[in-house]
Coordinates of C-alpha atoms and ligand atoms in Angstrom, one line a residue:
M1 CA -26.3 -48.2 -25.5
A2 CA -28.1 -49.7 -22.8
T3 CA -26.6 -49.8 -19.5
I4 CA -26.9 -53.8 -18.6
L5 CA -26.0 -54.0 -14.7
N6 CA -24.2 -57.5 -13.9
D7 CA -26.8 -58.1 -10.7
I8 CA -29.6 -60.3 -11.1
S9 CA -33.0 -59.2 -9.9
R10 CA -33.7 -61.7 -6.9
T11 CA -37.4 -62.7 -5.1
F12 CA -37.1 -63.0 -1.6
S13 CA -37.5 -66.7 -1.6
E14 CA -33.5 -66.8 -2.4
Y15 CA -32.5 -66.2 0.8
L16 CA -32.4 -67.5 4.0
L17 CA -31.1 -66.0 7.3
I18 CA -28.6 -67.6 8.6
P19 CA -29.0 -67.9 12.8
R20 CA -27.5 -65.6 15.3
L21 CA -26.7 -65.6 19.4
T22 CA -29.9 -66.3 20.5
R23 CA -29.4 -64.4 24.2
K24 CA -31.2 -66.2 27.8
G25 CA -34.1 -64.0 28.3
Q26 CA -35.2 -63.3 25.2
V27 CA -39.5 -63.3 24.8
A28 CA -41.9 -62.9 22.3
D29 CA -43.6 -60.9 25.0
K30 CA -40.3 -58.2 24.9
I31 CA -39.3 -58.5 21.8
G32 CA -41.1 -54.6 19.6
L33 CA -42.2 -54.2 16.7
G34 CA -42.8 -50.4 16.3
S35 CA -41.5 -48.4 13.3
P36 CA -41.5 -45.2 11.9
L37 CA -43.0 -43.9 9.5
S38 CA -42.0 -40.6 9.3
A39 CA -38.6 -39.8 8.3
V40 CA -36.1 -39.2 11.5
E41 CA -34.1 -36.8 12.6
K42 CA -30.9 -37.8 14.6
G43 CA -31.2 -38.2 18.2
Q44 CA -34.9 -37.0 17.6
E45 CA -38.0 -38.6 18.2
P46 CA -40.4 -40.0 15.0
R47 CA -43.6 -38.1 14.9
F48 CA -45.1 -40.7 13.6
S49 CA -44.5 -44.3 13.8
I50 CA -47.3 -47.6 13.8
N51 CA -46.5 -50.2 16.5
V52 CA -46.4 -53.5 14.3
P53 CA -44.5 -53.3 11.2
V54 CA -47.4 -53.8 9.1
V55 CA -49.8 -51.2 6.8
S56 CA -52.5 -52.4 4.4
A57 CA -52.9 -51.7 0.1
C58 CA -54.4 -48.3 -1.4
M59 CA -57.4 -50.6 -2.5
Q60 CA -60.3 -50.5 -3.1
A61 CA -60.8 -54.8 -2.6
V62 CA -58.2 -53.9 0.8
S63 CA -58.6 -50.4 2.9
G64 CA -62.0 -50.1 3.0
T65 CA -63.2 -48.3 6.6
K66 CA -63.9 -52.9 8.1
L67 CA -60.6 -53.2 7.4
C68 CA -58.6 -49.7 8.7
V69 CA -60.2 -50.7 11.5
A70 CA -59.3 -54.2 12.4
L71 CA -55.5 -53.1 11.5
A72 CA -55.6 -49.8 13.2
R73 CA -56.4 -52.0 16.5
Q74 CA -53.8 -54.5 15.9
G75 CA -51.1 -51.4 15.9
G76 CA -50.7 -51.0 11.9
L77 CA -52.3 -48.3 9.9
G78 CA -54.6 -48.6 6.6
F79 CA -54.3 -46.6 3.6
V80 CA -57.7 -45.7 2.7
F81 CA -57.0 -46.4 -1.0
C82 CA -57.8 -43.3 -3.6
S83 CA -59.3 -45.0 -6.4
Q84 CA -62.5 -43.1 -5.3
P85 CA -64.2 -39.8 -5.6
I86 CA -62.9 -37.3 -2.8
E87 CA -65.0 -36.7 -0.9
A88 CA -66.2 -41.1 -0.7
Q89 CA -62.6 -42.0 0.8
A90 CA -63.1 -38.6 3.0
E91 CA -65.7 -40.2 4.4
I92 CA -64.2 -44.2 5.1
V93 CA -61.1 -41.0 7.0
H94 CA -63.5 -40.0 8.9
Q95 CA -65.9 -43.3 9.7
V96 CA -62.5 -45.0 11.4
K97 CA -61.6 -41.0 13.3
A98 CA -65.2 -41.7 14.7
H99 CA -64.6 -45.5 14.9
K100 CA -65.6 -46.3 19.2
A101 CA -63.7 -48.9 20.0
G102 CA -66.7 -51.5 20.9
F103 CA -69.6 -49.5 18.6
V104 CA -69.7 -50.7 15.5
Q105 CA -71.9 -49.5 12.7
S106 CA -74.2 -52.7 11.5
D107 CA -72.8 -53.4 8.1
S108 CA -75.7 -56.0 7.1
N109 CA -79.5 -55.0 8.0
V110 CA -83.0 -55.8 6.9
T111 CA -86.3 -55.1 6.4
A112 CA -89.2 -56.4 8.4
Q113 CA -90.4 -56.7 4.8
A114 CA -87.6 -58.7 3.9
T115 CA -87.9 -62.8 3.8
L116 CA -86.7 -65.2 5.7
S117 CA -84.2 -66.8 2.7
E118 CA -83.1 -63.5 1.4
V119 CA -81.8 -63.3 5.6
V120 CA -79.8 -66.6 5.2
E121 CA -78.5 -65.6 1.7
L122 CA -77.4 -62.1 3.7
M123 CA -76.2 -64.3 6.9
K124 CA -74.0 -66.5 4.7
Q125 CA -71.7 -63.5 2.8
T126 CA -71.2 -61.2 6.4
G127 CA -70.6 -64.1 8.1
H128 CA -72.9 -62.4 11.2
S129 CA -75.7 -63.8 12.3
T130 CA -77.6 -61.3 14.6
I131 CA -79.1 -58.5 11.9
P132 CA -80.8 -55.7 13.2
V133 CA -84.2 -54.7 11.7
T134 CA -84.6 -51.1 10.3
A135 CA -87.9 -49.2 8.3
D136 CA -85.6 -49.0 5.8
G137 CA -83.3 -51.7 6.0
S138 CA -80.4 -48.9 7.1
A139 CA -77.9 -48.9 9.8
I140 CA -79.1 -46.1 10.2
G141 CA -82.7 -46.7 10.4
K142 CA -85.1 -46.3 12.4
F143 CA -85.2 -50.0 14.6
E144 CA -88.4 -52.3 14.3
G145 CA -86.4 -55.5 15.8
I146 CA -83.1 -57.5 15.7
I147 CA -83.2 -61.5 13.9
T148 CA -80.8 -63.7 14.5
D149 CA -80.2 -67.1 13.7
K150 CA -81.8 -68.9 16.6
D151 CA -84.9 -67.2 15.4
F152 CA -85.8 -69.6 12.1
W153 CA -84.8 -73.0 11.4
E154 CA -83.5 -73.0 7.9
F155 CA -84.2 -76.2 7.3
E156 CA -87.8 -76.5 9.2
D157 CA -89.8 -72.8 8.4
D158 CA -90.8 -71.7 5.7
L159 CA -88.3 -69.6 3.6
D160 CA -90.4 -67.3 2.1
G161 CA -91.8 -66.3 5.4
L162 CA -91.0 -62.4 6.7
V163 CA -88.9 -61.8 8.8
R164 CA -91.7 -59.4 11.0
D165 CA -93.0 -63.2 11.9
H166 CA -89.6 -64.0 13.6
M167 CA -87.3 -61.4 14.9
T168 CA -87.2 -59.9 18.5
P169 CA -89.6 -56.8 18.5
L170 CA -88.1 -53.6 19.7
A171 CA -90.2 -53.4 23.1
S172 CA -89.3 -57.4 24.3
V173 CA -84.6 -55.9 22.5
I174 CA -82.3 -55.1 26.0
H175 CA -80.9 -52.2 24.5
G176 CA -78.7 -48.7 24.9
L177 CA -78.9 -45.5 24.5
D178 CA -76.9 -43.2 22.2
G179 CA -73.9 -42.0 24.5
I180 CA -73.8 -44.4 26.8
S181 CA -69.7 -46.0 27.9
L182 CA -68.2 -49.0 26.9
R183 CA -68.6 -50.0 30.1
E184 CA -72.1 -49.0 30.6
A185 CA -72.8 -50.7 27.8
N186 CA -71.1 -53.7 28.8
S187 CA -72.8 -54.4 32.4
L188 CA -75.6 -54.8 30.5
L189 CA -74.3 -57.5 28.7
H190 CA -73.1 -59.3 31.4
K191 CA -76.5 -58.6 33.1
H192 CA -78.5 -59.4 30.9
K193 CA -76.6 -62.3 29.2
K194 CA -77.0 -61.1 25.6
D195 CA -73.7 -60.9 22.7
C196 CA -75.3 -57.4 21.0
L197 CA -76.9 -54.4 22.0
P198 CA -77.8 -52.0 19.8
I199 CA -77.6 -48.4 20.6
L200 CA -80.9 -45.5 19.9
D201 CA -80.9 -42.4 18.9
P202 CA -83.5 -40.2 20.8
Q203 CA -86.0 -40.7 17.9
G204 CA -85.1 -45.1 18.2
N205 CA -82.8 -44.7 14.9
L206 CA -79.8 -47.5 14.9
T207 CA -77.0 -46.0 15.5
S208 CA -74.5 -48.1 16.9
L209 CA -74.1 -52.4 17.6
V210 CA -71.9 -53.3 21.2
F211 CA -71.0 -57.1 20.8
K212 CA -69.7 -59.2 24.4
K213 CA -66.5 -60.3 21.6
D214 CA -65.4 -56.5 20.8
Y215 CA -65.6 -56.0 24.7
E216 CA -63.5 -58.8 24.7
D217 CA -61.1 -58.1 22.4
H218 CA -60.4 -54.9 23.2
R219 CA -58.5 -56.7 26.2
L220 CA -56.8 -58.2 23.9
H221 CA -55.4 -55.3 21.7
P222 CA -53.4 -53.1 23.5
L223 CA -51.1 -52.2 20.4
E224 CA -54.1 -49.4 19.3
L225 CA -52.5 -47.1 17.0
L226 CA -54.3 -44.1 18.3
D227 CA -53.5 -40.7 17.7
D228 CA -53.0 -37.9 21.0
T229 CA -57.5 -37.6 21.2
K230 CA -57.0 -41.6 21.2
R231 CA -58.4 -42.2 18.1
L232 CA -58.3 -44.9 15.3
C233 CA -54.9 -43.6 13.3
V234 CA -55.9 -44.0 9.6
G235 CA -53.3 -43.4 6.0
A236 CA -54.7 -42.0 3.3
A237 CA -53.5 -42.5 -0.4
I238 CA -53.4 -39.6 -3.1
N239 CA -52.8 -39.1 -6.3
T240 CA -50.9 -36.9 -8.6
H241 CA -53.9 -35.5 -10.3
D242 CA -55.8 -33.8 -7.7
Y243 CA -53.7 -33.1 -4.5
Q244 CA -54.0 -30.3 -4.3
E245 CA -58.1 -30.6 -3.5
R246 CA -57.6 -34.6 -2.4
V247 CA -55.0 -33.3 0.6
P248 CA -56.6 -30.3 2.6
A249 CA -60.5 -32.5 2.8
L250 CA -58.1 -35.6 3.6
L251 CA -56.7 -33.8 6.3
A252 CA -59.8 -32.1 7.4
A253 CA -61.3 -35.5 7.7
G254 CA -58.2 -36.4 10.0
A255 CA -55.9 -38.6 8.5
D256 CA -52.7 -39.4 10.6
A257 CA -50.1 -40.3 6.4
F258 CA -50.6 -39.9 3.3
C259 CA -49.1 -41.6 0.5
F260 CA -48.2 -41.1 -3.3
D261 CA -49.7 -44.3 -5.2
S262 CA -48.0 -44.9 -8.0
S263 CA -46.9 -47.8 -10.0
D264 CA -44.1 -45.5 -11.2
G265 CA -43.3 -42.8 -8.9
F266 CA -39.9 -41.8 -10.3
S267 CA -41.2 -38.6 -11.6
E268 CA -41.7 -35.2 -12.0
F269 CA -45.3 -35.1 -11.1
Q270 CA -45.4 -37.0 -7.9
R271 CA -41.7 -34.4 -7.2
D272 CA -44.6 -31.0 -7.9
G273 CA -47.1 -33.0 -5.7
I274 CA -44.4 -33.4 -2.6
D275 CA -43.5 -30.0 -3.2
W276 CA -46.5 -27.9 -3.2
I277 CA -47.5 -30.2 0.2
R278 CA -45.1 -28.9 1.6
E279 CA -44.6 -25.5 0.5
K280 CA -48.3 -25.3 0.9
L281 CA -49.3 -27.4 4.4
G282 CA -45.9 -27.8 5.9
N283 CA -42.7 -30.2 6.7
Q284 CA -44.9 -31.5 9.7
I285 CA -47.5 -33.7 7.3
V286 CA -46.4 -37.1 6.7
I287 CA -45.8 -38.2 3.5
G288 CA -44.7 -41.7 1.6
G289 CA -43.2 -41.7 -1.9
G290 CA -43.3 -44.2 -4.4
N291 CA -43.0 -46.7 -5.7
V292 CA -39.1 -47.4 -6.7
V293 CA -36.6 -49.4 -7.2
S294 CA -33.5 -48.0 -7.3
A295 CA -30.9 -45.4 -5.6
E296 CA -31.7 -42.6 -7.9
G297 CA -35.2 -43.5 -7.6
F298 CA -35.2 -42.6 -3.8
D299 CA -32.7 -39.8 -3.5
Y300 CA -35.1 -38.1 -6.3
L301 CA -37.8 -38.0 -3.5
V302 CA -36.1 -37.8 -1.3
A303 CA -34.3 -34.3 -1.6
D304 CA -35.3 -31.2 -0.1
G305 CA -37.6 -28.9 -2.5
E306 CA -35.7 -25.8 -4.6
R307 CA -36.8 -23.9 -1.9
G308 CA -35.8 -26.2 1.0
N309 CA -38.9 -28.1 1.8
R310 CA -38.6 -31.3 3.3
G311 CA -39.0 -33.7 0.5
V312 CA -40.8 -37.1 1.1
D313 CA -41.1 -39.0 4.8
F314 CA -41.2 -42.8 3.5
I315 CA -40.0 -44.4 0.8
K316 CA -42.2 -47.7 -1.2
V317 CA -40.0 -49.8 -2.9
G318 CA -41.7 -52.3 -5.5
I319 CA -42.7 -52.1 -8.9
G320 CA -44.2 -55.5 -10.8
G321 CA -44.1 -58.1 -7.8
G322 CA -47.4 -57.5 -6.4
S323 CA -49.8 -60.9 -6.7
I324 CA -52.4 -59.4 -9.8
C325 CA -49.9 -56.9 -10.8
I326 CA -48.9 -58.0 -14.4
T327 CA -46.8 -54.9 -14.6
R328 CA -44.0 -56.6 -16.0
E329 CA -45.4 -58.1 -18.2
Q330 CA -47.1 -55.8 -19.6
K331 CA -44.7 -53.3 -20.1
G332 CA -40.5 -54.7 -19.2
V333 CA -40.6 -52.7 -16.5
G334 CA -39.8 -53.8 -12.8
R335 CA -37.0 -55.0 -10.7
G336 CA -36.8 -58.0 -8.4
Q337 CA -38.1 -56.7 -5.3
A338 CA -35.1 -58.6 -3.3
S339 CA -32.7 -57.0 -5.5
A340 CA -34.5 -53.6 -5.1
L341 CA -35.2 -53.5 -1.0
Q342 CA -31.9 -54.0 -1.0
E343 CA -29.9 -51.3 -3.5
V344 CA -32.7 -48.7 -1.8
S345 CA -32.2 -50.0 1.5
A346 CA -28.5 -49.7 1.3
R347 CA -28.8 -45.4 -0.5
R348 CA -31.1 -44.9 3.0
D349 CA -28.1 -45.8 5.5
A350 CA -25.8 -43.7 3.4
F351 CA -27.9 -40.9 3.2
Y352 CA -28.8 -41.8 6.6
E353 CA -24.7 -41.3 7.6
E354 CA -24.5 -38.1 5.0
T355 CA -27.2 -35.9 6.3
G356 CA -28.6 -37.6 9.6
R357 CA -32.6 -38.1 8.5
Y358 CA -33.4 -41.9 8.7
I359 CA -36.4 -42.8 6.1
P360 CA -38.0 -45.8 6.8
I361 CA -38.5 -47.8 3.6
C362 CA -42.2 -49.6 3.2
S363 CA -41.4 -53.4 1.0
D364 CA -45.2 -52.9 -1.1
G365 CA -46.5 -56.3 -3.0
G366 CA -45.5 -59.8 -3.7
L367 CA -45.4 -60.8 -0.1
A368 CA -46.8 -64.8 -0.7
S369 CA -46.3 -65.7 3.0
D370 CA -44.3 -65.0 6.8
T371 CA -41.0 -66.2 5.7
Q372 CA -41.0 -63.5 3.4
I373 CA -42.2 -60.7 5.1
V374 CA -39.9 -61.7 7.6
L375 CA -37.2 -61.5 4.5
A376 CA -38.9 -58.0 3.5
L377 CA -37.6 -56.8 7.6
A378 CA -34.7 -58.3 7.7
M379 CA -33.0 -57.1 4.1
G380 CA -33.6 -53.6 4.8
A381 CA -37.6 -52.6 5.2
D382 CA -39.4 -51.1 7.7
F383 CA -42.4 -52.4 7.2
V384 CA -44.4 -53.2 4.5
M385 CA -47.3 -53.4 2.6
M386 CA -49.6 -55.8 1.9
G387 CA -52.8 -56.0 -0.7
R388 CA -53.2 -60.1 -0.9
Y389 CA -52.2 -60.6 2.5
F390 CA -55.6 -58.6 3.4
A391 CA -57.8 -59.2 1.1
M392 CA -57.6 -62.7 2.3
T393 CA -59.2 -61.2 5.8
E394 CA -62.8 -61.3 7.2
D395 CA -62.3 -57.2 7.6
S396 CA -61.5 -56.7 3.6
P397 CA -64.8 -54.7 2.1
S398 CA -65.4 -57.4 -1.0
P399 CA -67.9 -60.2 0.0
K400 CA -67.6 -63.6 1.0
T401 CA -68.0 -65.8 -1.9
P402 CA -68.7 -69.7 -2.3
I403 CA -66.8 -71.7 -5.1
N404 CA -66.5 -75.5 -5.2
G405 CA -67.4 -75.4 -1.1
Q406 CA -64.7 -73.3 -0.5
M407 CA -65.1 -69.4 0.7
Y408 CA -63.0 -66.7 -1.4
K409 CA -63.3 -63.2 -1.6
P410 CA -62.8 -61.9 -5.3
Y411 CA -59.5 -59.1 -5.3
W412 CA -58.6 -57.0 -8.4
G413 CA -55.8 -54.6 -8.7
E414 CA -56.2 -51.3 -9.0
G415 CA -54.4 -51.1 -12.5
T416 CA -57.9 -52.8 -13.9
R417 CA -60.9 -52.2 -15.9
R418 CA -62.7 -52.5 -12.4
A419 CA -60.9 -50.2 -10.1
Q420 CA -61.1 -47.5 -12.7
N421 CA -57.5 -46.3 -11.8
W422 CA -57.0 -44.4 -14.5
Q423 CA -55.4 -41.5 -12.5
R424 CA -52.5 -44.1 -11.1
Y425 CA -51.7 -45.3 -14.7
S426 CA -51.6 -41.9 -16.6
E427 CA -49.2 -40.1 -16.2
G428 CA -47.7 -38.4 -18.8
M429 CA -49.9 -39.7 -21.4
D430 CA -52.7 -37.4 -22.9
T431 CA -55.5 -39.4 -22.2
R432 CA -56.7 -40.8 -19.2
K433 CA -58.5 -43.9 -21.5
M434 CA -56.8 -47.1 -20.1
V435 CA -55.6 -48.6 -22.7
F436 CA -54.3 -51.9 -21.5
E437 CA -54.6 -53.0 -17.9
E438 CA -51.6 -54.0 -15.6
G439 CA -53.5 -55.7 -12.7
V440 CA -55.9 -58.6 -13.1
D441 CA -59.2 -59.7 -11.7
A442 CA -59.3 -62.9 -9.4
Y443 CA -60.2 -64.7 -6.4
V444 CA -58.6 -65.6 -3.3
P445 CA -59.6 -67.8 0.3
L446 CA -60.7 -66.8 2.4
V447 CA -58.6 -67.1 5.7
G448 CA -60.3 -65.4 9.0
P449 CA -60.3 -62.5 10.2
L450 CA -57.4 -60.2 10.8
G451 CA -56.9 -60.1 14.1
E452 CA -55.8 -64.1 14.4
V453 CA -54.3 -64.1 10.4
L454 CA -51.7 -61.3 11.7
E455 CA -50.9 -62.2 15.5
A456 CA -50.1 -65.4 13.8
T457 CA -47.5 -63.2 11.4
L458 CA -46.4 -61.7 13.7
Y459 CA -45.5 -64.5 17.4
K460 CA -43.3 -66.2 13.7
L461 CA -41.9 -62.7 13.5
K462 CA -40.7 -62.3 16.6
S463 CA -39.7 -65.9 17.1
T464 CA -37.1 -65.1 14.2
M465 CA -35.7 -62.3 15.6
I466 CA -35.2 -64.5 18.6
N467 CA -33.2 -66.4 16.1
I468 CA -30.8 -63.5 15.7
G469 CA -30.7 -62.5 19.0
A470 CA -32.8 -59.0 17.7
E471 CA -35.6 -57.6 20.2
S472 CA -36.4 -54.5 18.0
L473 CA -36.9 -54.0 14.1
S474 CA -33.6 -51.8 13.4
E475 CA -31.9 -54.7 15.3
F476 CA -32.6 -57.7 14.0
R477 CA -31.4 -55.2 10.2
D478 CA -28.2 -54.8 11.2
R479 CA -27.7 -58.5 12.7
A480 CA -29.6 -60.5 9.7
I481 CA -27.4 -62.1 8.3
L482 CA -28.8 -63.5 4.7
T483 CA -27.9 -66.0 2.5
L484 CA -28.5 -66.8 -1.1
V485 CA -30.3 -70.7 -1.3
S486 CA -30.0 -72.9 -4.9
E487 CA -32.8 -74.6 -5.7
Q488 CA -31.2 -77.7 -4.6
S489 CA -31.2 -76.3 -0.5
V490 CA -34.8 -75.4 -1.2
V491 CA -35.5 -79.2 -2.5
E492 CA -33.7 -79.4 0.9
G493 CA -36.3 -77.6 3.7
G494 CA -39.2 -78.4 2.5
T495 CA -39.7 -82.6 3.6
S496 CA -38.3 -85.1 1.9
N497 CA -38.3 -89.0 2.5
V498 CA -41.5 -89.6 4.3
F499 CA -45.9 -89.4 3.7
Q500 CA -47.6 -86.9 5.6
F501 CA -51.0 -87.3 6.5
S502 CA -53.5 -85.3 5.1
P503 CA -53.0 -82.0 7.5
N504 CA -57.1 -82.9 8.4
R505 CA -56.6 -86.3 9.4
E506 CA -58.6 -87.3 13.0
L507 CA -55.7 -87.1 15.5
D508 CA -55.4 -90.7 16.4
N509 CA -55.6 -91.6 19.8
G510 CA -53.0 -93.8 21.6
G511 CA -51.4 -94.7 18.3
W512 CA -47.5 -95.2 18.5
G513 CA -45.0 -94.4 20.2
N514 CA -48.0 -93.2 22.7
P515 CA -47.8 -96.6 25.2
G516 CA -50.4 -94.6 26.9
Ligands
IMP1 P1 -50.2 -58.0 -3.5 O1 -49.9 -57.5 -1.5 O2 -48.4 -58.7 -3.6 O3 -51.5 -57.9 -3.6 O4 -49.6 -56.8 -4.0 C1 -50.2 -55.8 -3.5 C2 -49.3 -54.6 -4.3 O5 -50.2 -54.4 -5.3 C3 -50.2 -52.8 -4.6 O6 -49.9 -52.3 -2.8 C4 -49.6 -52.2 -5.3 O7 -48.1 -52.0 -5.2 C5 -49.3 -53.0 -6.5 N1 -50.5 -52.5 -7.3 C6 -52.1 -52.7 -7.0 N2 -52.9 -52.7 -8.1 C7 -51.8 -52.9 -9.2 C8 -52.4 -53.4 -10.0 O8 -53.1 -53.1 -11.4 N3 -50.8 -53.2 -11.2 C9 -49.8 -53.3 -10.3 N4 -49.5 -53.4 -9.4 C10 -50.3 -53.3 -8.3

């Protein structure tokens, strides 16, 4: 007969943290959010760490170049999806590594023959108000001029009119030459009172744009995750089918860390992959494994291989909790994320006692609010992986889509037909044909730039850490005391017996309680 566990599969929203002593002098600025991403031998420094405990899901709708750059600039790490050809994935890794802070490749461009209505549409989709005009309409084509939302009036001008009749032509555009430093570019912007500076190569091709706002942004982000040569860090997902070709190609492109992308990582296929990578490329390379939801799965992936090579560096926990995931419904496999995390974290701590090797744990999927992120980190996760959270930002790769007056972004699972990620869901099957889907194709509301959204989340995290009297994430885990909540106490935690104003009501100046 099957083994029936006595525990109940629990989720984060069933728990609350009990406050502990807040100490004098504890302020948000002094709280450290750094976390190891590689295994740490007792008494040694991790080989690779992140500066804030968040990484992006290896998904087509999430981890493109722009998002990986934006996340690394905040101190986290993007994992470029592997549901694409090796060369395409290596190109994204390369673009993140080649990103020069402050110099961005233009992602919306037009030709001089485009109509104003095409420009209006592009501006709506991308949110950009400055569009370079190039001979072939590409980001690196011969530069001919620039058109901004100030060059025409959407409701006055004939929208069938052509860009060439409204743009500022090259001869009148203040621009910089390739090789210019960020400081020089910024003094040009400052001197000519411009917001955007196109950078051209000696042949007159557009290479990048420098924005005034990016310069200011750069000064505000001291936690940027940089490698030894000051390039942004980026991670890459791998699968169990083509790692022998994919990993070397991604390493050559500059990937800093890898993780197997699998809905069920407790498999001989993944173990073979880990052993191959360790034997061919050594123990230094940073590899994550998973996903698992049990101590048994953890032990299998972290154990030393038969030939003495190391297991994985970090473990991803979570099956079936993702916002777009229907694995539990389709296959009856999975576990409540809180229960899975608790079991694997307890095993991680015991493993550390036994071996002196600390294996960071990543809680992957199903984090529906900032509170749940905080609870995952309190419960044992060293860092969290999120898909929906990042898909909702301006920086995710999918286009903004207006629906009923609200802006949305498409977000789809890697186990959908759309993602065509047959590798991930076909292990052990004779055919790689997708027989059923494990994810859904959906829309999520647009929430704003990644930097702003993450800043608010991390501020809440720090504020909770202060309630618990913790100054680092490891102290947070050690000091955390969690309690299960009843349904009634969840109700008690919401507002009760009050009539709330709508959040967008006009602020009442001089109302009740304000005698002035
Ligand atoms: P989210 O943060 O709740 O949106 O979950 C993201 C996580 O869901 C990813 O990191 C994957 O582990 C998982 N995932 C991605 N695509 C699928 C899918 O199609 N089916 C099931 N799980 C998925």
